[in-house]
XYZ file of C-alpha atoms in Angstrom:
473
model
C -38.284 92.377 4.391
C -40.215 89.098 4.250
C -41.824 87.840 1.053
C -45.482 87.036 1.532
C -45.882 85.192 -1.774
C -46.702 81.974 0.076
C -49.234 83.672 2.360
C -52.899 84.036 1.533
C -55.945 85.004 3.523
C -57.707 81.855 4.780
C -60.789 80.685 2.912
C -62.603 80.240 6.230
C -63.161 83.976 6.650
C -66.421 85.672 5.662
C -66.320 88.791 3.468
C -68.855 91.211 4.909
C -69.158 93.986 2.335
C -67.212 92.829 -0.714
C -66.723 89.859 -2.993
C -63.956 87.460 -1.837
C -60.463 88.838 -2.411
C -57.211 86.942 -2.974
C -54.008 88.763 -2.147
C -52.219 87.386 -5.185
C -54.791 89.165 -7.370
C -53.812 92.488 -5.796
C -50.183 92.486 -6.897
C -49.485 95.786 -8.579
C -51.232 97.665 -5.766
C -49.823 98.918 -2.493
C -51.798 97.176 0.229
C -52.440 97.472 3.963
C -53.910 94.555 5.875
C -55.422 96.124 8.988
C -55.927 93.552 11.754
C -58.416 95.236 14.060
C -61.113 94.694 16.633
C -64.340 96.535 15.855
C -65.052 97.235 19.530
C -61.725 98.989 20.103
C -61.392 102.775 19.943
C -57.653 102.396 19.356
C -58.391 100.348 16.239
C -61.021 102.857 15.141
C -58.407 105.608 15.274
C -56.000 103.681 13.039
C -58.782 102.959 10.552
C -59.757 106.630 10.541
C -56.167 107.626 9.799
C -55.990 105.116 6.943
C -59.221 106.499 5.511
C -57.951 110.067 5.784
C -54.715 109.115 4.018
C -56.676 107.479 1.197
C -58.833 110.608 0.850
C -55.707 112.774 0.526
C -54.073 110.325 -1.900
C -56.886 108.843 -4.012
C -56.191 105.751 -6.049
C -52.872 104.902 -4.419
C -53.612 102.453 -1.600
C -55.755 99.350 -1.105
C -56.879 98.690 2.475
C -58.346 95.388 3.641
C -59.788 95.275 7.143
C -59.433 91.963 8.986
C -61.908 91.984 11.870
C -60.758 89.695 14.695
C -63.449 89.397 17.409
C -62.988 89.953 21.112
C -66.658 89.484 22.032
C -68.991 86.658 21.036
C -71.354 89.172 19.430
C -68.587 90.310 17.065
C -68.574 86.850 15.504
C -72.004 87.653 14.063
C -71.347 89.052 10.560
C -74.031 91.745 10.722
C -72.936 92.963 14.145
C -69.279 93.185 13.102
C -70.198 94.981 9.881
C -72.423 97.496 11.690
C -69.741 98.295 14.260
C -67.182 99.048 11.560
C -69.582 100.959 9.340
C -70.589 103.124 12.294
C -66.926 104.208 12.370
C -67.059 105.195 8.699
C -65.232 102.127 7.367
C -66.009 101.327 3.725
C -62.926 99.235 2.863
C -63.410 95.489 2.224
C -63.881 93.664 5.536
C -62.920 90.050 6.246
C -64.445 88.558 9.394
C -61.743 86.344 10.903
C -64.140 84.680 13.358
C -61.861 81.742 14.177
C -58.665 83.870 14.259
C -57.216 81.860 11.351
C -55.814 84.893 9.494
C -54.470 86.310 12.768
C -52.544 83.095 13.369
C -51.401 82.647 9.772
C -49.865 86.123 9.698
C -48.456 85.806 13.216
C -50.270 88.870 14.538
C -49.908 89.467 18.270
C -51.852 92.634 19.109
C -54.610 95.001 17.977
C -54.255 97.066 15.877
C -51.578 95.661 13.575
C -51.070 97.088 10.087
C -49.243 94.839 7.618
C -47.820 96.953 4.775
C -47.375 95.068 1.487
C -45.845 96.654 -1.593
C -46.999 96.374 -5.200
C -44.691 93.400 -5.718
C -46.404 91.373 -3.001
C -43.593 91.799 -0.479
C -44.232 92.672 3.137
C -42.399 95.893 3.864
C -43.278 96.684 7.465
C -45.592 96.003 10.397
C -46.951 98.798 12.529
C -48.367 97.694 15.873
C -50.460 100.396 17.538
C -48.612 103.097 15.594
C -50.368 106.017 13.935
C -49.999 109.732 13.344
C -46.923 111.070 11.580
C -45.126 107.715 11.693
C -47.993 105.980 9.886
C -48.192 108.768 7.318
C -44.471 108.459 6.596
C -44.677 104.669 6.250
C -47.599 104.869 3.804
C -45.828 107.422 1.623
C -42.754 105.168 1.537
C -44.921 102.158 0.672
C -46.554 103.934 -2.269
C -43.459 105.793 -3.477
C -42.546 103.240 -6.127
C -46.077 102.495 -7.276
C -46.410 102.815 -11.051
C -48.850 105.280 -12.633
C -51.611 105.644 -13.706
C -53.434 105.556 -10.403
C -55.948 102.794 -9.819
C -59.435 104.054 -10.717
C -61.052 101.106 -8.900
C -59.670 102.452 -5.627
C -60.997 105.944 -6.268
C -64.643 104.870 -6.172
C -64.938 101.585 -4.294
C -68.397 100.011 -4.098
C -69.686 98.135 -1.063
C -72.109 95.236 -1.317
C -75.396 95.699 0.575
C -74.846 99.299 1.743
C -76.757 100.745 4.681
C -80.275 101.984 3.832
C -80.889 105.711 3.426
C -82.913 106.661 6.502
C -83.483 109.826 8.564
C -80.957 108.552 11.129
C -77.608 106.846 10.624
C -76.091 105.092 13.641
C -77.688 107.308 16.328
C -76.015 107.184 19.734
C -76.381 109.801 22.469
C -79.811 110.896 23.709
C -81.048 113.599 26.071
C -84.634 114.286 27.087
C -86.325 117.204 28.849
C -90.063 117.914 29.074
C -91.325 117.884 25.462
C -87.918 117.719 23.767
C -85.773 114.801 22.671
C -82.192 115.408 21.520
C -80.519 112.820 19.294
C -76.859 112.520 18.333
C -77.259 111.395 14.722
C -73.649 110.273 14.655
C -73.444 108.912 11.124
C -74.881 112.152 9.735
C -72.580 114.300 11.913
C -75.397 116.307 13.465
C -77.540 116.829 16.558
C -81.329 116.817 16.187
C -83.801 118.592 18.431
C -87.096 116.706 18.189
C -90.485 116.613 19.804
C -90.971 113.499 21.917
C -93.112 112.127 19.084
C -90.095 112.372 16.759
C -90.752 115.485 14.681
C -87.471 117.252 13.903
C -87.600 120.865 15.074
C -83.989 121.957 14.607
C -80.729 120.537 13.291
C -77.361 121.521 14.735
C -74.493 120.755 12.377
C -74.431 121.021 8.598
C -74.497 117.238 8.168
C -70.957 116.709 6.907
C -67.935 115.891 9.046
C -65.990 119.004 10.009
C -64.870 121.024 13.024
C -66.553 124.432 12.795
C -68.016 126.685 15.467
C -70.750 129.154 14.639
C -74.453 129.682 14.115
C -76.956 126.883 13.712
C -76.558 126.750 9.924
C -72.758 126.977 9.956
C -71.441 124.719 12.717
C -70.148 121.222 12.047
C -69.506 118.064 14.078
C -67.742 114.767 13.417
C -69.474 111.639 14.733
C -70.902 113.265 17.882
C -71.979 110.825 20.588
C -72.748 111.694 24.201
C -75.141 114.499 25.171
C -75.841 116.286 28.459
C -78.542 118.910 28.943
C -78.218 121.603 31.602
C -79.988 124.988 31.919
C -80.642 125.633 28.273
C -77.265 124.323 27.130
C -76.572 121.023 25.378
C -73.045 119.676 25.914
C -71.741 117.337 23.225
C -68.964 114.751 23.217
C -67.805 115.387 19.642
C -65.966 112.103 19.362
C -64.579 112.374 15.839
C -63.222 115.860 16.528
C -61.808 114.845 19.933
C -63.565 117.827 21.483
C -66.142 118.999 23.995
C -68.704 121.222 22.260
C -71.527 123.387 23.591
C -74.854 124.321 21.972
C -76.756 127.342 23.273
C -80.342 126.185 22.767
C -81.704 129.732 22.897
C -79.549 131.093 20.068
C -78.428 127.903 18.322
C -74.787 128.994 18.591
C -72.191 126.190 18.754
C -68.760 126.641 20.320
C -65.891 124.502 21.546
C -64.918 124.287 25.217
C -61.890 122.010 24.934
C -60.031 119.982 22.354
C -57.935 121.053 19.369
C -59.368 118.542 16.904
C -56.525 116.030 17.174
C -56.275 112.823 19.167
C -53.778 112.830 22.007
C -53.403 113.035 25.755
C -53.607 116.335 27.657
C -50.783 117.052 30.057
C -51.094 116.004 33.676
C -52.388 118.675 36.032
C -54.899 121.456 35.350
C -54.988 122.461 31.686
C -55.518 126.219 31.678
C -55.863 126.475 27.887
C -58.183 123.552 27.115
C -58.830 124.686 23.540
C -55.205 123.825 22.770
C -55.357 120.420 24.443
C -55.605 117.188 22.454
C -58.379 114.914 23.734
C -58.789 111.235 22.867
C -62.199 110.003 21.731
C -64.493 111.558 24.328
C -67.633 109.437 24.090
C -69.924 110.825 26.766
C -70.464 113.792 29.056
C -72.395 114.389 32.268
C -72.810 117.486 34.452
C -72.191 117.439 38.218
C -70.704 119.965 40.664
C -70.551 122.681 37.984
C -68.224 120.462 35.979
C -68.567 118.592 32.711
C -67.177 115.103 33.238
C -65.891 113.315 30.139
C -65.536 109.602 29.435
C -62.309 109.585 27.426
C -62.494 106.212 25.708
C -59.234 106.641 23.810
C -57.017 107.016 26.877
C -59.102 105.041 29.411
C -59.489 108.018 31.738
C -62.101 110.309 33.238
C -61.503 114.034 32.749
C -63.396 117.026 34.145
C -63.919 120.476 32.634
C -64.680 123.162 35.232
C -67.365 125.531 33.965
C -66.236 128.235 36.388
C -62.470 128.268 35.891
C -62.675 126.898 32.307
C -59.862 124.474 33.042
C -59.537 120.767 32.311
C -58.062 118.117 34.581
C -57.416 114.406 34.638
C -59.529 112.878 37.414
C -59.126 109.107 37.337
C -57.651 106.231 35.375
C -54.017 105.299 34.853
C -54.403 105.034 31.078
C -53.897 101.270 30.904
C -56.779 99.171 29.574
C -57.629 97.281 32.750
C -60.263 96.885 35.451
C -58.569 98.125 38.599
C -60.157 99.817 41.589
C -58.429 102.537 43.570
C -58.226 106.282 44.015
C -57.783 108.653 41.102
C -54.797 107.830 38.935
C -54.262 104.469 40.650
C -57.512 103.126 39.201
C -57.837 101.800 35.660
C -60.693 101.722 33.159
C -61.280 99.673 30.023
C -62.624 102.084 27.405
C -65.107 104.171 29.410
C -67.948 105.090 27.073
C -70.899 106.389 29.092
C -71.531 108.343 32.290
C -74.313 109.067 34.762
C -74.246 111.103 37.965
C -76.302 111.497 41.110
C -75.343 113.547 44.155
C -71.595 112.980 44.654
C -71.284 109.748 42.657
C -70.288 109.306 39.026
C -71.235 106.033 37.339
C -69.042 104.831 34.487
C -69.843 102.283 31.791
C -66.653 100.424 30.830
C -67.233 99.030 27.329
C -64.280 96.656 26.939
C -64.424 95.702 30.609
C -68.131 94.820 30.283
C -68.453 96.558 33.627
C -70.151 99.353 35.540
C -67.943 101.363 37.882
C -68.588 104.097 40.431
C -66.395 107.094 41.216
C -66.800 109.282 44.285
C -66.512 112.908 43.207
C -64.973 113.713 46.579
C -61.731 111.767 46.645
C -62.082 110.137 43.184
C -62.329 106.605 44.623
C -63.193 104.135 41.839
C -64.979 100.856 42.604
C -66.416 98.133 40.387
C -70.143 97.617 40.919
C -70.753 95.079 38.206
C -68.445 93.121 35.929
C -65.852 90.407 35.791
C -62.128 90.272 36.296
C -60.995 91.992 33.114
C -61.587 92.651 29.416
C -62.062 88.959 28.586
C -64.627 88.250 31.305
C -68.096 88.879 29.883
C -71.405 87.081 29.476
C -75.164 87.345 29.773
C -76.358 86.540 33.268
C -78.752 88.230 35.678
C -78.693 88.023 39.452
C -76.342 89.036 42.249
C -73.504 91.326 41.217
C -70.872 88.729 42.026
C -71.997 86.513 39.145
C -74.000 88.857 36.881
C -72.361 89.602 33.531
C -72.658 92.071 30.646
C -71.177 92.019 27.135
C -69.818 95.237 25.606
C -72.293 97.679 27.216
C -72.515 101.032 25.446
C -74.667 103.317 27.575
C -76.045 103.887 31.062
C -78.719 106.233 32.415
C -80.219 106.840 35.846
C -83.930 106.727 36.532
C -85.149 110.099 37.882
C -87.667 108.513 40.259
C -86.016 105.292 41.474
C -82.532 104.074 42.506
C -82.181 102.266 39.203
C -79.369 102.353 36.646
C -80.402 101.347 33.123
C -77.793 99.712 30.884
C -77.719 99.332 27.098
C -76.110 95.888 26.920
C -75.110 96.176 23.298
C -73.320 92.853 22.913
C -76.326 90.943 24.235
C -78.899 93.079 22.409
C -80.795 93.822 25.602
C -81.858 96.478 28.087
C -80.663 95.709 31.612
C -81.190 97.430 34.959
C -79.139 97.472 38.147
C -80.797 98.430 41.414
C -78.406 100.655 43.307
C -77.596 100.084 46.956
C -76.579 96.451 46.517
C -79.430 95.267 44.288
C -79.274 92.698 41.512
C -78.956 92.942 37.740
C -82.052 92.110 35.703
C -83.041 92.105 32.031
C -86.103 93.965 30.779
C -88.648 91.665 29.136
C -88.701 93.363 25.754
C -90.861 91.978 22.939
C -87.784 91.571 20.723
C -84.007 91.667 20.708
C -82.370 95.066 20.313
C -79.906 95.736 17.502
C -76.743 97.251 18.950
C -78.295 99.698 21.427
C -75.829 102.560 21.875
C -77.590 105.330 23.776
C -80.103 105.821 26.602
C -82.113 108.565 28.263
C -84.714 108.147 30.992
C -87.725 110.288 31.842
C -90.595 109.519 34.210
C -91.797 106.026 33.320
C -89.961 105.895 29.990
C -86.594 104.673 28.725
C -85.514 106.157 25.398
C -83.188 103.853 23.447
C -80.910 104.639 20.514
C -81.029 101.397 18.538
C -77.797 102.232 16.793
C -77.459 99.339 14.361
C -81.083 99.737 13.207
C -80.749 103.534 12.723
C -83.705 104.064 15.046
C -84.889 105.500 18.355
C -87.242 103.496 20.575
C -89.482 104.332 23.522
C -89.867 101.693 26.253
C -92.763 102.064 28.680
C -91.504 100.731 32.003
C -94.935 99.974 33.471
C -96.512 98.199 30.489
C -93.364 96.734 28.958
C -94.374 98.050 25.537
C -91.701 99.057 23.029
C -92.482 101.637 20.352
C -90.568 103.140 17.441
C -90.111 106.906 17.568
C -90.537 108.027 13.967
C -87.807 110.646 13.563
C -88.578 112.968 10.648
C -89.518 116.435 9.504
């Protein structure tokens, strides 16, 4: 064990949702310093597990989140705060924009959890470790903590909380004729709306849970991607690590694959997909009678066959890299969004700031747009060889033109890539977007989930006008 009495969080950091905290003032409490990156799904999973442990053991553990940016946009306090809040984080957050705390504590990788006991002594460091091992370590950390339990930890208060609005961190969108479907992720529900924004039906009871059933009984947990096909809405239920299905005629919700726990399905066809652990599926798309899943947590593309009801690993080695190749020889960097046309699947790689293509016959993966790896990003239009994105979150194909629209979240912009060798360009919007995280395209219109602003927008391609879609009853 190493005493941390001489260590303190640097004064250079900015506290995003709490008054400044000094570690020496926390002696008497068990403490976890969570060094994370807000853009990383792996970090989000560790933070979720910490939050779940606190909920099961109220008043026993103080968590401080140290946000260390990968992208330039994450150095902006509001952007970093929104990213973490969209994951359900309410613990005090320190923005370590210059990596000073990272260096002072000698951290080497995301996520790193520094466990400090009530006496101010560092007990253990967990690098990338979660699940049962994390649970055991936290129980050991708190075992000697004196009673009574800390009432301040039972009911923590954030400074400047998010406003109460009809939507909270909306993400996935789907549009068909006179209907707009919205994944209201922060409210754990799916909304069926008119294209003017009037809410017609709600799927999900509005609290995080994993329940199949009728329209008034079913529950989701931070649903994201949506795909509409023949009266059925398929849902990437990210927080439940599951693929869900909504019958739009009856309102019935059921689960196609995923057992509610994060993990990696076995290699080869999975004949009992309801028993399989998935890992942060963030989007779905339908092609060839299969539901293709962007599995952000294991950097792979999976496919669920609607005929055989089996699941299989299609592409991606699992490593967080940008590597072209066939099937399992290729590598993705947190795939988060999908689009499909004919026999081609397009993949948005969030941490790679890239757009990839995958041939559905042969599973050949190629990079269409992006740099050399997870640290190569920017904001430049033009030929694909030099064009750059920053932490894109969604893609969608135009139904009437060979055009791929991109929600370039890190740059707060709407971009488009002309397929067939065309260039990347930025739409001339009247204002900057706030963390766009979802797209859908209909004839002449791009629908945008402006995630950080808790809003949905409608962009008219011909006129360039941008309008709010007032979501409400």
